[in-house]
XYZ file of C-alpha atoms in Angstrom:
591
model
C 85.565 95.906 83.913
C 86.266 97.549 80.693
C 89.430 98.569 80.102
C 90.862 101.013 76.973
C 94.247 102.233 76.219
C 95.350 105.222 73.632
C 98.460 105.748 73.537
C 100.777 108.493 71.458
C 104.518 107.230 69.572
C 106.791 109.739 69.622
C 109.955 108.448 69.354
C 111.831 105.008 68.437
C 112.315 104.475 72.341
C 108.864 104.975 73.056
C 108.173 102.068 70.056
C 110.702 100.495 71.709
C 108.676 100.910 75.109
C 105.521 100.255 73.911
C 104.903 98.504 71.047
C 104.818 95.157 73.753
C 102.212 94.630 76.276
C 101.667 93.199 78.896
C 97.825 92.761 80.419
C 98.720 91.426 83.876
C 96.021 89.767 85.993
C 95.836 87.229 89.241
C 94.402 83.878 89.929
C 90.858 84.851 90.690
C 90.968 87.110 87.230
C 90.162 86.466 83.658
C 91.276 88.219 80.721
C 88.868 88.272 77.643
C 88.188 90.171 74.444
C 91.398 91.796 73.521
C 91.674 94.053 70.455
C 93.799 96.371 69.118
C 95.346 98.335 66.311
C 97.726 100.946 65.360
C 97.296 104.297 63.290
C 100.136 105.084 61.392
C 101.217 108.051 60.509
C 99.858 108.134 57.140
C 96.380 106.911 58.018
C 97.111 103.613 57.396
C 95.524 100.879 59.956
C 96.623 97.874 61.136
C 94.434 95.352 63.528
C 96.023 93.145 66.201
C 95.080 89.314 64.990
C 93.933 87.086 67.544
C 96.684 84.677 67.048
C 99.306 87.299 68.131
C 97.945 87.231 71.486
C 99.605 84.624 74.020
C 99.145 83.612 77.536
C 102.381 83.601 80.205
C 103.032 83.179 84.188
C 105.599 86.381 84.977
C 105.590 85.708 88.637
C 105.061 82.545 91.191
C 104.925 82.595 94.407
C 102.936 79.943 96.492
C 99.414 79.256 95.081
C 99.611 83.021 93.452
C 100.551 83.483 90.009
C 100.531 86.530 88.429
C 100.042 85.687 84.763
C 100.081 88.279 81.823
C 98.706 88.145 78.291
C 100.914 89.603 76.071
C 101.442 90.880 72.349
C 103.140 92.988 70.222
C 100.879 96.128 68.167
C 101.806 95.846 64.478
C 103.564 97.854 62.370
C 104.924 100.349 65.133
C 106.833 103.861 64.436
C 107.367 106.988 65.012
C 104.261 109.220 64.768
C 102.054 106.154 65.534
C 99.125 106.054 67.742
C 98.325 103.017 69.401
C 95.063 101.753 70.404
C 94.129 98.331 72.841
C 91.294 97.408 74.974
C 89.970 94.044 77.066
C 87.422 93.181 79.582
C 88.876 91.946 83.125
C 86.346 89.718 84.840
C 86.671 88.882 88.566
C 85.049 86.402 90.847
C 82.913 88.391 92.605
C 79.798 89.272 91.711
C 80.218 92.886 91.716
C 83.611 95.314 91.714
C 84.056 94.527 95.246
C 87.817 96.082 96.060
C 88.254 97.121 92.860
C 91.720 99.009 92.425
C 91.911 102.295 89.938
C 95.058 103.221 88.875
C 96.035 106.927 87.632
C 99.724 106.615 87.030
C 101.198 104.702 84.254
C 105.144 104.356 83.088
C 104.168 106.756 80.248
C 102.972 110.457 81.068
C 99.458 110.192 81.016
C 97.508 113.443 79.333
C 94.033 112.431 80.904
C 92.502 109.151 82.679
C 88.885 108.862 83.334
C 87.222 105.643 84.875
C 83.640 104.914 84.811
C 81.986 103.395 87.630
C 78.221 101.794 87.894
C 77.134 101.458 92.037
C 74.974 98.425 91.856
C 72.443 99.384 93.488
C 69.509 96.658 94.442
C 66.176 96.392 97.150
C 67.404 95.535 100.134
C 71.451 95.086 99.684
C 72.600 96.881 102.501
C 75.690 98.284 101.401
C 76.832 101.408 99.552
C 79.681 101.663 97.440
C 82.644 103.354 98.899
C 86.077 104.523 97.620
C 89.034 105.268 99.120
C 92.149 107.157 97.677
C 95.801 107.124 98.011
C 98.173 109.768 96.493
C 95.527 111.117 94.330
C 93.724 114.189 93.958
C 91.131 112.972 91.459
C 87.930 114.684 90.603
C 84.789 114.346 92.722
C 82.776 111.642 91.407
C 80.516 112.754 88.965
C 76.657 111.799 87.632
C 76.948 110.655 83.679
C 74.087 108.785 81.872
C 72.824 105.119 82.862
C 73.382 105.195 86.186
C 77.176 105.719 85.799
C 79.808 107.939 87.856
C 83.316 109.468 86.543
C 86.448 110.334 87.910
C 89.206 111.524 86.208
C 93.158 113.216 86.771
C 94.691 114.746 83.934
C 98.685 115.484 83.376
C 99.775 112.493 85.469
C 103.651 112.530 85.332
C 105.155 108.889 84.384
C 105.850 106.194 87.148
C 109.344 105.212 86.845
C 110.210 102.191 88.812
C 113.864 102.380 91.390
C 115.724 99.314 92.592
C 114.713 98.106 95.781
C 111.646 100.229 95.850
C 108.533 100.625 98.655
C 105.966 98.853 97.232
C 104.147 100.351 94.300
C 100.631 100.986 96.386
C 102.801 103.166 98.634
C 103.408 105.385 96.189
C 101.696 105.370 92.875
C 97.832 107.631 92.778
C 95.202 104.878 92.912
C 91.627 104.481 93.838
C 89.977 101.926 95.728
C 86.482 101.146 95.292
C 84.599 98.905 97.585
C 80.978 98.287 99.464
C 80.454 98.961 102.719
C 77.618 99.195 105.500
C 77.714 103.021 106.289
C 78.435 102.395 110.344
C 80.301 105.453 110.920
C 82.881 103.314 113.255
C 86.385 105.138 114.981
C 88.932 102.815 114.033
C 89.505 101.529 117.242
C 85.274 100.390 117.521
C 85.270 99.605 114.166
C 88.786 96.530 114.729
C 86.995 95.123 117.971
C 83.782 95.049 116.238
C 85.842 92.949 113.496
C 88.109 90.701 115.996
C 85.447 89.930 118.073
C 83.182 88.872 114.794
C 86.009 87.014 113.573
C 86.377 85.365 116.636
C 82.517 83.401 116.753
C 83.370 82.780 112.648
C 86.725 80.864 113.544
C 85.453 79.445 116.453
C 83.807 76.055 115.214
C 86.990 75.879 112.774
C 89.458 75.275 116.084
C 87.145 72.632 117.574
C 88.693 70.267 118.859
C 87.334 66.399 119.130
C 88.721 62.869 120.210
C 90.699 62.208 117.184
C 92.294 65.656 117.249
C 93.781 65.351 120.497
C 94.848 61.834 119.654
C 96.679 62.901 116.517
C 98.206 65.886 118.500
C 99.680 63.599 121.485
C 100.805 61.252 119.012
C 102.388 64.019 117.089
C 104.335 65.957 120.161
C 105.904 62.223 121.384
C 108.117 63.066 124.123
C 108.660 67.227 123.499
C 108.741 68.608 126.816
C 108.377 72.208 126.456
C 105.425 74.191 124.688
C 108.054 75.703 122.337
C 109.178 71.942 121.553
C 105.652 70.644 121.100
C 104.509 73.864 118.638
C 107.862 72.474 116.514
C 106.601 69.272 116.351
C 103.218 70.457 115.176
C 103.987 72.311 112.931
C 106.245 69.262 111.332
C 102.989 67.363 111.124
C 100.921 69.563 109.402
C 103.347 70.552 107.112
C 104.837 66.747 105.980
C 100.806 65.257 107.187
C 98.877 66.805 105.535
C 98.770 67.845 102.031
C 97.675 71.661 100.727
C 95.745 71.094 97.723
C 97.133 74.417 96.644
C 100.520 73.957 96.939
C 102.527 73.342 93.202
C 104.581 70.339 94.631
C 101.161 68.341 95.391
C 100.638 68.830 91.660
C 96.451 69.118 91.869
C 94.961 69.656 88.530
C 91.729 72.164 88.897
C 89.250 69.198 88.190
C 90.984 67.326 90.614
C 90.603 70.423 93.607
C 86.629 70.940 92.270
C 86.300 67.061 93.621
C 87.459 67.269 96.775
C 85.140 67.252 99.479
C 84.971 70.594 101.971
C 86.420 70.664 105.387
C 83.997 71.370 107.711
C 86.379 70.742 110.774
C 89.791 70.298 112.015
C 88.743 66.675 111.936
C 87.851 66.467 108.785
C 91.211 67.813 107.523
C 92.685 65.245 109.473
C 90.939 62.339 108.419
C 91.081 63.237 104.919
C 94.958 64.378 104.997
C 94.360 67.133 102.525
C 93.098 70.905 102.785
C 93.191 74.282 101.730
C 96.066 76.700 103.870
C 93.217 77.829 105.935
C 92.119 74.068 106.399
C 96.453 73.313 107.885
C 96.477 76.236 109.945
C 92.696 75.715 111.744
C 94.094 71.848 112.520
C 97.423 73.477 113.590
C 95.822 75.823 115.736
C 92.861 72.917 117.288
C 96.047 70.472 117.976
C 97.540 73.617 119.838
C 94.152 73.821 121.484
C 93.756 70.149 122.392
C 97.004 70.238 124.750
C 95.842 73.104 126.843
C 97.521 75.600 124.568
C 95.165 79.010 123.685
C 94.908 79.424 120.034
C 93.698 82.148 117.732
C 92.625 83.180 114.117
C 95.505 85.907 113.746
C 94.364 88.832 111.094
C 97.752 90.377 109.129
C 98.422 92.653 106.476
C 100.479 92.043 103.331
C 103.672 94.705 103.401
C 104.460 93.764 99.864
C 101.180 95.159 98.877
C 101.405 98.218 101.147
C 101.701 99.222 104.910
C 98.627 98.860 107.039
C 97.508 101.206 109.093
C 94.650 101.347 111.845
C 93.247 104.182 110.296
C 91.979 102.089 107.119
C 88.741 100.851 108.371
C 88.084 97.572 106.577
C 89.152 94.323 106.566
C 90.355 94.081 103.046
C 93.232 95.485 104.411
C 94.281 92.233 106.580
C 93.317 89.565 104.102
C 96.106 87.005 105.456
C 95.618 84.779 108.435
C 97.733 82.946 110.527
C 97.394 81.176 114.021
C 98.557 82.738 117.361
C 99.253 80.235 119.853
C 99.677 81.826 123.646
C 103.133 80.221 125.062
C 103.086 81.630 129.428
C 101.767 85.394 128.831
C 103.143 85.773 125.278
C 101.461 85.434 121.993
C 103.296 83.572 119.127
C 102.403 83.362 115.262
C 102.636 80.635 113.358
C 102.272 79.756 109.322
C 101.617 75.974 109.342
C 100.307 75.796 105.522
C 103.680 78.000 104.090
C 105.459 74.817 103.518
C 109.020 76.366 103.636
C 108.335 79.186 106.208
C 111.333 78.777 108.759
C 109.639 77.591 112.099
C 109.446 80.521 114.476
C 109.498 82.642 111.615
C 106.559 83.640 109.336
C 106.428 85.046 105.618
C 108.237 88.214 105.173
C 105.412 89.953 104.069
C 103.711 89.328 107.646
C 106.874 90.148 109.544
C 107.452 93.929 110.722
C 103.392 94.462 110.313
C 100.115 94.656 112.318
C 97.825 91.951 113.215
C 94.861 91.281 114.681
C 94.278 88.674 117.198
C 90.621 87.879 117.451
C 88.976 87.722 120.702
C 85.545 87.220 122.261
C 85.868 90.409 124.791
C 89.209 92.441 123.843
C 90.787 91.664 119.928
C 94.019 93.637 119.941
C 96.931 94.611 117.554
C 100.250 93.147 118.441
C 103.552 93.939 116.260
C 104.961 90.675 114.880
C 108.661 90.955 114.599
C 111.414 91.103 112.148
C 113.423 87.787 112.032
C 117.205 89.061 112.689
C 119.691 88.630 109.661
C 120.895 85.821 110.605
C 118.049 83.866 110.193
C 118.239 84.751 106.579
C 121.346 83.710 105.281
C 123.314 83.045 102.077
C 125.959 80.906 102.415
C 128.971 80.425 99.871
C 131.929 78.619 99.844
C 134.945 77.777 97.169
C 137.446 75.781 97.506
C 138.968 77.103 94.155
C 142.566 76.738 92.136
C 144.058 79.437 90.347
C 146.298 79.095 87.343
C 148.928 80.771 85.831
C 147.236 81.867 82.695
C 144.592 83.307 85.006
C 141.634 80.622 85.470
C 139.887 79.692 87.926
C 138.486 76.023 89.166
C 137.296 74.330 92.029
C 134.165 73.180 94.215
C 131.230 75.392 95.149
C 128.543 75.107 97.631
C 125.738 77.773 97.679
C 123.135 77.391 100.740
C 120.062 79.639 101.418
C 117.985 79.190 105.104
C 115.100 81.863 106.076
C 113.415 84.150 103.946
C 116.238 82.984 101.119
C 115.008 80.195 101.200
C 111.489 79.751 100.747
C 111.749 82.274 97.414
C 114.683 80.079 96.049
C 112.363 77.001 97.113
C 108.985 78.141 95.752
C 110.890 79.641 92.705
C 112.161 75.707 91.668
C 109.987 73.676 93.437
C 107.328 73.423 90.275
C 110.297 73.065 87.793
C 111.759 69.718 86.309
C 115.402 68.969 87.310
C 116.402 70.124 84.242
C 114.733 73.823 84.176
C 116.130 74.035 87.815
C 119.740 73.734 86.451
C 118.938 75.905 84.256
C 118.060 78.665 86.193
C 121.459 78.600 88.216
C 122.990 78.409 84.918
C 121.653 81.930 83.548
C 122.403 83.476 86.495
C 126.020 82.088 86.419
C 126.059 83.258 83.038
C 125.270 86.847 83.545
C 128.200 87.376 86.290
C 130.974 85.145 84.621
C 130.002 84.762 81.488
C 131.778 81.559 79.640
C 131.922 79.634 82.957
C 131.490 76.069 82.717
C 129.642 74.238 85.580
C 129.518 70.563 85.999
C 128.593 67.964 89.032
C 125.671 70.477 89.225
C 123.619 68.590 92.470
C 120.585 70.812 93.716
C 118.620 69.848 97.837
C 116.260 70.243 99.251
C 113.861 72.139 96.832
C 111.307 70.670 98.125
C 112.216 69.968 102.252
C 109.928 72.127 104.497
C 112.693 72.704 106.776
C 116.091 71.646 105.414
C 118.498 74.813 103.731
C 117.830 74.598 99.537
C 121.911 73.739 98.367
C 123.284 73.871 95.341
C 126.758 72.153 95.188
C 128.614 72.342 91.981
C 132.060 72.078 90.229
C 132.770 75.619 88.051
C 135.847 76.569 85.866
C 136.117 80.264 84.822
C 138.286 81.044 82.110
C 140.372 84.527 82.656
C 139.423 84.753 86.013
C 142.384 86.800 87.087
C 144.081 89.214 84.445
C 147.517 88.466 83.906
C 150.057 91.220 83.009
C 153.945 89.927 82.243
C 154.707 88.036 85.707
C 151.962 89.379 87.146
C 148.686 88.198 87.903
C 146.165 90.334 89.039
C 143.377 88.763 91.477
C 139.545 89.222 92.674
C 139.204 87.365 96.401
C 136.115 87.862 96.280
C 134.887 85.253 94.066
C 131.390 85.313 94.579
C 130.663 88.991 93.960
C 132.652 88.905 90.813
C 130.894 90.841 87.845
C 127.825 92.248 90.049
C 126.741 95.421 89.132
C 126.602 98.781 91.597
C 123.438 97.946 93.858
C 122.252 101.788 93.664
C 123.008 103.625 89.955
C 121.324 106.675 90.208
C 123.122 109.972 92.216
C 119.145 110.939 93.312
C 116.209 109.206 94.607
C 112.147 110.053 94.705
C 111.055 107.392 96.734
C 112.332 105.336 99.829
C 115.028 102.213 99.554
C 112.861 99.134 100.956
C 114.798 95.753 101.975
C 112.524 93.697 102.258
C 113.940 91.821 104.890
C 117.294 91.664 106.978
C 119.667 88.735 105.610
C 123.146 87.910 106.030
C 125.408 86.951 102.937
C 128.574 85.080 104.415
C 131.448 83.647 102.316
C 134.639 81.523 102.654
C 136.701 81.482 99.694
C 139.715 79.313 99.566
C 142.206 79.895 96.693
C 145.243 77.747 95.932
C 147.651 79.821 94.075
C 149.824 78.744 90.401
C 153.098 77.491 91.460
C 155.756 79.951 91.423
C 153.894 83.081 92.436
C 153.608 84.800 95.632
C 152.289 87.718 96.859
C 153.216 91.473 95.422
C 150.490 93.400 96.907
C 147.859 91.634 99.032
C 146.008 94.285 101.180
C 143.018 93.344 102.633
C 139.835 94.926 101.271
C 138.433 97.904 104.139
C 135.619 96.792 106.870
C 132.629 98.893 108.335
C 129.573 99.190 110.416
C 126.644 101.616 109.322
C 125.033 102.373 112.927
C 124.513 98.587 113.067
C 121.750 98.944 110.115
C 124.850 97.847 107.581
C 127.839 95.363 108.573
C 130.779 94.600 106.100
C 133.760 92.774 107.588
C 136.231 90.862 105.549
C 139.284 89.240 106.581
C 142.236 88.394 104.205
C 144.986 85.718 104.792
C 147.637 83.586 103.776
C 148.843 80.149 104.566
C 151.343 79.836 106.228
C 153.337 78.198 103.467
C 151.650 81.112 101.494
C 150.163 78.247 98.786
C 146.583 79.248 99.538
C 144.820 82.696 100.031
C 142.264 82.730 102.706
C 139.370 85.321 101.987
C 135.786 85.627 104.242
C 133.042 87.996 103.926
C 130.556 89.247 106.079
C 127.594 91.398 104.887
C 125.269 91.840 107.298
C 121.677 93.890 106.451
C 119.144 95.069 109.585
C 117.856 97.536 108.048
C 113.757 97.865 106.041
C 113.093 101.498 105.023
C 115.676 104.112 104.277
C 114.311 107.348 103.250
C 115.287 109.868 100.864
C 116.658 112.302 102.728
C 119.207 109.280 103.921
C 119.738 108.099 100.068
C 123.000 109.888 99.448
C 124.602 108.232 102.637
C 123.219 104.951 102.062
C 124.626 104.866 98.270
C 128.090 105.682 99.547
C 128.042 102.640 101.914
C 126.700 100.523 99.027
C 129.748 102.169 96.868
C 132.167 101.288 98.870
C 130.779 98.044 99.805
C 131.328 97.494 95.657
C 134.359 98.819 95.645
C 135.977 96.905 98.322
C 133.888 93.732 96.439
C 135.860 94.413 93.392
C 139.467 94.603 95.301
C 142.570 93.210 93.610
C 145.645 91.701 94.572
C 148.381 91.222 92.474
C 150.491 87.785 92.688
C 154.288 87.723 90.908
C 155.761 85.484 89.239
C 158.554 84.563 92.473
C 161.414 83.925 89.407
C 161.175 87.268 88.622
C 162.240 88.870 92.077
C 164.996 86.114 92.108
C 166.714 87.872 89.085
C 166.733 91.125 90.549
């Protein structure tokens, strides 16, 4: 796919904006033949050179990295006109699910894509597209076999915080190949689960050695529930995903490993690919009289699935149900850090597709509940009189929390890891200095990730004459308003519901006591939003007491519910940012 860009410098924020870029692409896509140059205003041009141009990883997650190549246009200003173009080459053999974008974060005058069907004796299928919150122009006959399509005065994305994924609402094309069957929906998913069904079959078989393994595995578990736990430890600590950043597999070293025909073969050989783990997962299930499935999902951090999207492009992720008495459970045996009985977040809260011989069906898989997802803080912290702050700090992260903090570090030397917690120290309290950093469990499938560390913040609390003048809440110190903006164009997404609890303890400076210490305000949001925080003294008034509660069930709030939902998230700052005020207890003696 060819790819070229023209863009128009108005201003010095739009060099500001621009003059970077950033050609993002995925694991299965190169990047090749770059060029560029700018116009200046006076005619003048200047080319990109080649040795401008540099390779970088922008996001991790799992086995998928979402790399970018990146450079900066030379000689940018005002009155400039920019100019880039590359070739994006995929691993298939034809633009098989190709995505067309119409929106960019610029306004964009006019966008026109050329597209060439392939078109050869006897390959079946024709080439189909399928558009979301676009109103582009028919597709249109040019020369050489090609077709156009094209929108023109395409306002600019502009990305909010905690934003619906970008599919759900940016214009965009899909193109893709397709027998012409003519299927309702509902024909059209059975035809697919029951298909899917006689291709997984042979990958769930089940032989002497499996069964073995799976006895030896379950020990003395008495209850299905127990025995599912204890297979899914195996697989994940067992066997190794050749995939996975901690097993540290170069590409040479995957391209000479042997395929996996079988669920024995994986576990002879101890090693597979995710699909590999969760086919022995699911044959283990099968060899103690457990029913086990290929489970189809969709990805909601992609976009939301729907029925009505007739191809299986749109449920690319598998996982294993396993039927416990008359209920179906899912299960993610090669997500090393998943939470057992909980599966990625982008497969919780969507449809999936359990494939069957006679009846494949859609079940719902559900939300974990906040408090599966928890951050955890506590402080046992000493204040001064000159208004710093020191003491002991544990930070722990189960669920959802987890497994990004986990696959975020887990690739990352010891050092880099510190590192990290140290820059985002840095941004909320600026010259604090951290020692007896200790980080667990980055890599543990199943234990919390911990960071325990000693901190000293200089001018913690603001001191005033006798008077010092006191955040509780230590751990929300410095953080910004979660929602800036008055207005809102698209829905507020969380992507999952967490819980964020801390204990603070806080020895006060000798000689002070308490001038004003009311407790911060409390509130529940129709259950969707929970804030509770309790405020105390000792009894010998030496140490101040302070717990918070935050508590998040909700996914999707829509716009029309913005205005009430940044209120709550005001106040919840507000009552973050709460002072007391300690005085110097000499001072009331003289009055």
């Amino acid at each position: 796919m060819m790819h070229y860009i023209r863009i128009k410098i108005f201003t010095e924020r739009g060099k500001e904006k621009q003059s970077t870029i950033d050609i993002e692409f995925d694991n299965d896509t190169r990047v090749k033949d770059i060029a560029g140059r700018t116009i200046k205003p006076n005619g003048e041009i200047l080319e990109l050179k080649k040795d401008s141009i540099y390779e970088r990883t922008i996001v991790k997650f799992g086995k998928l990295k979402i790399k970018a190549k990146s450079f900066a246009m030379p000689g940018v200003e005002p009155g400039s006109i920019i100019e880039y173009r590359w070739k994006e080459y995929h691993g298939d053999q034809l633009a098989m699910y190709m995505r067309l974008y119409f929106q960019r974060d610029i306004p964009v005058q006019s966008i026109k894509y050329y597209i060439k069907p392939l078109s050869l004796p006897g390959f079946p299928f024709g080439m189909r597209t399928m558009t979301f919150r676009a109103d582009p122009t028919p597709l249109t006959k040019e020369k050489n076999g090609f077709y156009s399509t094209s929108m023109s005065n395409v306002p600019a994305f502009k990305e909010e915080p905690r934003m619906v994924p970008e599919h759900e609402v940016r214009p965009w094309m899909l193109v893709y190949y397709s027998e012409d069957k003519k299927l309702d929906p509902e024909k059209y998913w059975k035809e697919i689960g029951k298909e899917r069904y006689e291709r997984y079959k042979s990958s769930l078989k089940v032989n002497d050695d499996v069964r073995k393994a799976a006895a030896e595995a379950v020990g003395d578990a008495a209850t299905p529930d127990e025995k599912l736990a204890r297979l899914l430890t195996f697989c994940r600590t067992r066997i190794k995903n050749i995939y996975d950043d901690i097993n540290t597999f170069t590409d040479e070293e995957r391209k000479k490993f042997k395929d996996n025909e079988s669920p024995a073969d994986t576990l002879k050989r101890g090693y597979g690919t995710s699909a590999d783990i969760d086919q022995l997962f699911g044959a283990m299930a099968t060899a103690l009289g457990m029913e086990s499935r290929v489970v189809m999902l969709s990805d909601r951090s992609d976009m939301f699935f729907h029925p009505t999207f007739v191809d299986d492009y749109f449920l690319r992720s598998r996982d294993i149900a396993v039927k416990v008495g008359d209920q179906w459970k899912l299960f993610d045996p090669s997500s090393r850090y998943v939470a057992p009985g909980m599966l990625q977040w982008q497969q919780e809260g969507v449809r999936a597709l359990i494939t069957d011989p006679k009846e494949p069906f859609f079940v719902s898989t559900p939300l974990s509940p906040p408090e599966k997802t928890v951050e955890q803080t506590t402080g046992k912290l000493k204040l001064t009189e000159d208004g710093a702050i020191e003491g002991d700090v544990q930070i722990t992260y189960t669920g959802h929390l987890a497994t990004m903090v986990k696959e975020e570090n887990d690739e990352e030397t010891p050092e880099k890891r510190e590192a990290i917690l140290r820059d985002i120290i840095k941004k909320r309290l600026g010259a604090a200095e951290v020692t007896n950093l200790k980080i667990d469990n980055v890599t543990d499938p199943f234990k919390p990730f911990m960071y325990t560390f000693h901190i000293k913040v200089p001018n913690y609390a603001t001191r005033t004459g006798k008077r010092l003048f006191l955040q509780p809440a230590f751990f929300q110190f410095g953080e910004p308003a979660a929602f800036a903006n008055s207005a809102r164009k698209f829905p507020v997404y969380f992507e999952f519901p967490y819980q964020e609890l801390s204990s603070v303890e806080i020895e006060l400076p000798p000689g002070f006591d308490f001038d004003n210490a009311e407790a911060p305000g409390s509130f529940n949001a129709d259950n969707l939003i929970k804030y509770e925080v309790k405020l105390a003294a000792t009894n010998d008034k030496k140490f101040l007491i302070y717990k918070r509660d935050l508590k998040i069930s909700a996914t999707i709030i829509g716009v029309p519910q913005y205005t009430a939902l940044k209120q709550i998230f005001d106040a919840i700052h507000k009552e973050d940012n709460h002072q007391i005020t300690l005085k110097y207890a000499a001072a009331t003696a003289t009055k």
